[in-house]
Tab-separated table of C-alpha atoms in Angstrom:
chain	number	residue	atom	x	y	z
A	1	UNK	CA	14.948	-62.718	4.492
A	2	UNK	CA	15.835	-59.174	3.369
A	3	UNK	CA	13.158	-58.056	0.858
A	4	UNK	CA	13.207	-54.251	1.224
A	5	UNK	CA	15.325	-53.509	-1.879
A	6	UNK	CA	14.014	-56.299	-4.111
A	7	UNK	CA	12.407	-55.203	-7.441
A	8	UNK	CA	10.201	-57.053	-9.871
A	9	UNK	CA	11.956	-58.278	-13.044
A	10	UNK	CA	11.793	-55.726	-15.893
A	11	UNK	CA	10.776	-52.813	-13.650
A	12	UNK	CA	12.762	-49.506	-13.811
A	13	UNK	CA	15.755	-49.521	-11.540
A	14	UNK	CA	15.273	-47.272	-8.523
A	15	UNK	CA	18.161	-45.608	-6.712
A	16	UNK	CA	18.819	-46.940	-3.222
A	17	UNK	CA	16.922	-45.017	-0.582
A	18	UNK	CA	18.845	-43.137	2.062
A	19	UNK	CA	18.830	-44.626	5.517
A	20	UNK	CA	19.145	-41.141	7.075
A	21	UNK	CA	16.211	-40.245	9.296
A	22	UNK	CA	14.669	-36.819	9.867
A	23	UNK	CA	16.206	-36.751	13.353
A	24	UNK	CA	19.696	-36.972	11.809
A	25	UNK	CA	19.127	-34.019	9.420
A	26	UNK	CA	19.893	-30.717	11.180
A	27	UNK	CA	17.417	-27.861	10.601
A	28	UNK	CA	18.589	-25.050	8.329
A	29	UNK	CA	17.513	-22.456	10.876
A	30	UNK	CA	15.300	-22.175	13.904
A	31	UNK	CA	12.515	-19.749	14.725
A	32	UNK	CA	10.596	-19.172	17.910
A	33	UNK	CA	7.102	-20.625	17.876
A	34	UNK	CA	5.766	-17.346	19.255
A	35	UNK	CA	7.205	-15.491	16.235
A	36	UNK	CA	5.546	-17.937	13.857
A	37	UNK	CA	2.191	-17.495	15.595
A	38	UNK	CA	2.563	-13.704	15.497
A	39	UNK	CA	3.306	-13.669	11.779
A	40	UNK	CA	0.383	-15.973	11.015
A	41	UNK	CA	-2.024	-13.935	13.129
A	42	UNK	CA	-1.177	-10.605	11.504
A	43	UNK	CA	-0.625	-11.750	7.924
A	44	UNK	CA	-3.337	-14.332	7.457
A	45	UNK	CA	-5.856	-12.500	9.645
A	46	UNK	CA	-5.517	-8.873	8.603
A	47	UNK	CA	-8.663	-7.101	9.783
A	48	UNK	CA	-11.295	-6.455	7.139
A	49	UNK	CA	-13.275	-3.917	9.137
A	50	UNK	CA	-12.688	-1.049	11.530
A	51	UNK	CA	-14.464	-2.915	14.323
A	52	UNK	CA	-12.031	-5.829	14.039
A	53	UNK	CA	-8.967	-3.576	13.833
A	54	UNK	CA	-10.013	-1.480	16.825
A	55	UNK	CA	-9.539	-4.523	19.072
A	56	UNK	CA	-5.770	-4.574	18.476
A	57	UNK	CA	-3.450	-1.791	19.607
A	58	UNK	CA	-1.057	-2.214	16.665
A	59	UNK	CA	-3.826	-1.368	14.205
A	60	UNK	CA	-5.088	1.502	16.345
A	61	UNK	CA	-1.612	3.028	16.273
A	62	UNK	CA	-1.397	2.461	12.515
A	63	UNK	CA	-4.650	4.381	12.012
A	64	UNK	CA	-3.425	7.215	14.220
A	65	UNK	CA	-0.254	7.489	12.133
A	66	UNK	CA	-2.307	7.680	8.928
A	67	UNK	CA	-4.563	10.425	10.302
A	68	UNK	CA	-1.520	12.303	11.589
A	69	UNK	CA	0.038	12.214	8.120
A	70	UNK	CA	-3.194	13.388	6.474
A	71	UNK	CA	-3.646	16.288	8.888
A	72	UNK	CA	0.028	17.266	8.623
A	73	UNK	CA	-0.417	17.432	4.859
A	74	UNK	CA	-3.484	19.683	5.237
A	75	UNK	CA	-5.556	17.320	3.101
A	76	UNK	CA	-8.995	18.362	4.345
A	77	UNK	CA	-11.035	20.704	6.507
A	78	UNK	CA	-14.277	20.334	8.443
A	79	UNK	CA	-17.330	21.678	6.628
A	80	UNK	CA	-21.104	21.642	6.814
A	81	UNK	CA	-22.782	18.783	4.980
A	82	UNK	CA	-23.705	20.119	1.511
A	83	UNK	CA	-27.298	19.893	0.337
A	84	UNK	CA	-26.544	19.877	-3.382
A	85	UNK	CA	-23.611	17.443	-3.440
A	86	UNK	CA	-23.097	13.789	-2.653
A	87	UNK	CA	-20.724	12.978	0.192
A	88	UNK	CA	-18.275	10.184	-0.614
A	89	UNK	CA	-17.684	7.502	1.976
A	90	UNK	CA	-14.262	6.363	3.185
A	91	UNK	CA	-12.940	3.004	4.340
A	92	UNK	CA	-9.956	1.735	6.304
A	93	UNK	CA	-7.676	-0.780	4.566
A	94	UNK	CA	-5.163	-2.776	6.624
A	95	UNK	CA	-1.952	-4.439	5.477
A	96	UNK	CA	0.964	-6.102	7.257
A	97	UNK	CA	4.319	-5.444	5.587
A	98	UNK	CA	7.031	-8.075	6.026
A	99	UNK	CA	10.812	-8.102	5.838
A	100	UNK	CA	12.705	-10.441	3.515
A	101	UNK	CA	13.098	-12.988	6.330
A	102	UNK	CA	9.359	-13.091	6.995
A	103	UNK	CA	9.427	-10.986	10.153
A	104	UNK	CA	6.949	-8.144	10.535
A	105	UNK	CA	8.219	-4.775	9.336
A	106	UNK	CA	5.191	-2.607	10.099
A	107	UNK	CA	1.424	-2.517	10.248
A	108	UNK	CA	-0.043	-0.121	7.699
A	109	UNK	CA	-3.519	1.408	7.787
A	110	UNK	CA	-4.653	3.329	4.715
A	111	UNK	CA	-7.717	5.569	4.573
A	112	UNK	CA	-9.279	5.117	1.142
A	113	UNK	CA	-12.119	7.044	-0.469
A	114	UNK	CA	-14.914	5.027	-2.068
A	115	UNK	CA	-14.136	6.394	-5.501
A	116	UNK	CA	-16.531	4.006	-7.218
A	117	UNK	CA	-19.383	6.292	-6.114
A	118	UNK	CA	-17.918	9.346	-7.890
A	119	UNK	CA	-19.840	10.755	-10.848
A	120	UNK	CA	-17.911	11.667	-14.018
A	121	UNK	CA	-18.187	15.326	-14.955
A	122	UNK	CA	-19.255	16.224	-11.417
A	123	UNK	CA	-16.768	14.689	-9.003
A	124	UNK	CA	-13.962	14.393	-11.547
A	125	UNK	CA	-13.117	15.208	-15.160
A	126	UNK	CA	-9.725	13.816	-16.213
A	127	UNK	CA	-8.066	10.793	-14.649
A	128	UNK	CA	-5.240	9.870	-17.030
A	129	UNK	CA	-1.710	9.966	-15.612
A	130	UNK	CA	1.307	8.679	-17.595
A	131	UNK	CA	3.582	6.086	-16.049
A	132	UNK	CA	7.093	4.997	-16.980
A	133	UNK	CA	7.262	2.040	-19.351
A	134	UNK	CA	9.392	-0.931	-18.364
A	135	UNK	CA	11.388	-0.590	-21.598
A	136	UNK	CA	12.281	2.991	-20.668
A	137	UNK	CA	13.470	1.951	-17.216
A	138	UNK	CA	15.592	-0.831	-18.693
A	139	UNK	CA	17.138	1.587	-21.188
A	140	UNK	CA	18.036	4.074	-18.452
A	141	UNK	CA	19.586	1.339	-16.294
A	142	UNK	CA	21.599	0.088	-19.275
A	143	UNK	CA	22.884	3.589	-20.059
A	144	UNK	CA	23.797	4.159	-16.406
A	145	UNK	CA	25.664	0.857	-16.292
A	146	UNK	CA	27.565	1.688	-19.475
A	147	UNK	CA	28.492	5.164	-18.234
A	148	UNK	CA	29.154	3.885	-14.707
A	149	UNK	CA	26.656	6.357	-13.271
A	150	UNK	CA	25.085	6.008	-9.855
A	151	UNK	CA	21.336	5.384	-9.669
A	152	UNK	CA	19.349	6.746	-6.735
A	153	UNK	CA	15.879	5.584	-5.782
A	154	UNK	CA	13.412	7.996	-4.213
A	155	UNK	CA	10.201	7.126	-2.418
A	156	UNK	CA	7.540	9.732	-1.650
A	157	UNK	CA	5.627	8.826	1.492
A	158	UNK	CA	1.849	8.944	0.965
A	159	UNK	CA	2.436	10.339	-2.527
A	160	UNK	CA	-1.207	10.708	-3.572
A	161	UNK	CA	-1.934	12.917	-0.562
A	162	UNK	CA	0.236	15.627	-2.133
A	163	UNK	CA	-1.854	16.135	-5.265
A	164	UNK	CA	-4.126	19.178	-5.494
A	165	UNK	CA	-7.674	18.766	-6.796
A	166	UNK	CA	-9.830	21.301	-8.614
A	167	UNK	CA	-13.213	19.726	-7.905
A	168	UNK	CA	-15.333	20.388	-4.825
A	169	UNK	CA	-15.361	17.031	-3.051
A	170	UNK	CA	-16.699	16.078	0.360
A	171	UNK	CA	-16.038	12.845	2.252
A	172	UNK	CA	-17.396	11.387	5.465
A	173	UNK	CA	-15.330	11.577	8.637
A	174	UNK	CA	-13.390	8.318	9.140
A	175	UNK	CA	-14.513	5.792	11.725
A	176	UNK	CA	-12.761	6.229	15.031
A	177	UNK	CA	-11.731	9.804	14.264
A	178	UNK	CA	-14.978	11.751	14.182
A	179	UNK	CA	-14.470	15.239	15.635
A	180	UNK	CA	-16.258	15.633	18.969
A	181	UNK	CA	-19.114	18.088	18.804
A	182	UNK	CA	-18.955	18.038	14.992
A	183	UNK	CA	-20.463	14.626	14.322
A	184	UNK	CA	-22.841	16.020	11.681
A	185	UNK	CA	-20.092	17.728	9.705
A	186	UNK	CA	-18.132	16.286	6.789
A	187	UNK	CA	-14.662	16.848	5.351
A	188	UNK	CA	-14.005	19.018	2.322
A	189	UNK	CA	-10.905	17.879	0.477
A	190	UNK	CA	-8.114	20.302	-0.359
A	191	UNK	CA	-5.888	17.587	-1.772
A	192	UNK	CA	-6.385	14.138	-3.207
A	193	UNK	CA	-7.124	11.068	-1.141
A	194	UNK	CA	-6.299	7.479	-2.030
A	195	UNK	CA	-9.179	5.895	-3.910
A	196	UNK	CA	-10.327	9.018	-5.747
A	197	UNK	CA	-10.554	8.682	-9.518
A	198	UNK	CA	-8.400	11.764	-10.089
A	199	UNK	CA	-5.783	10.974	-7.413
A	200	UNK	CA	-3.107	9.579	-9.807
A	201	UNK	CA	-3.453	12.545	-12.181
A	202	UNK	CA	-3.381	15.057	-9.316
A	203	UNK	CA	-0.106	13.605	-8.030
A	204	UNK	CA	1.435	13.494	-11.508
A	205	UNK	CA	0.522	17.150	-12.121
A	206	UNK	CA	2.090	18.175	-8.812
A	207	UNK	CA	5.393	16.356	-9.318
A	208	UNK	CA	5.554	17.355	-13.006
A	209	UNK	CA	5.189	21.044	-12.139
A	210	UNK	CA	7.856	20.680	-9.458
A	211	UNK	CA	10.443	19.352	-11.899
A	212	UNK	CA	9.490	21.628	-14.805
A	213	UNK	CA	9.883	24.734	-12.655
A	214	UNK	CA	13.455	23.704	-11.892
A	215	UNK	CA	14.587	23.156	-15.463
A	216	UNK	CA	16.576	26.073	-16.926
A	217	UNK	CA	14.667	27.991	-19.601
A	218	UNK	CA	17.244	27.190	-22.273
A	219	UNK	CA	16.622	23.466	-21.772
A	220	UNK	CA	12.835	23.597	-21.973
């Protein structure tokens, strides 16, 4: 006797179930198992320490690229360890950036200062930096759409590394990149480093001065 589709009297009527099996439903797309493993390994297991990152070449290269960018920007200089000032520690932060389809775009290593150890009035004074409000951005986009203007997006690579600082700040040499023969020395900052309390304000001041110096006097 066929009993599969029988229902008890008075119970809500259920739609008939499809007889189609999973084997008959074609997959929307396929992906290599090796690619899935790679994505899981680097996204779900991003290293939380330098020791863990140093075991993988992709993270070693990412750290080298970060140091290269910092040195190219002339962010610091070697100096003797000061006796009357605290030296701020630094830490490596690792992040895997993905494309829209889930594939790996790049491995990013960021050297961050331990800004929580900074003392107000000594290591920094002002930290406020204005940011664009969402309402302002929406208004500009609406005006551009109405006027049929083109909108261009600009991204500044390692933006905070371009901000000048007025305070005398020293940081430890980063793990894995301690200068040979200068292990006892520290780094005196010429420009801001990610993690510093004043880093956002330093970058804003730099970019604000850049634009203001290019505005004609009659428009200021």
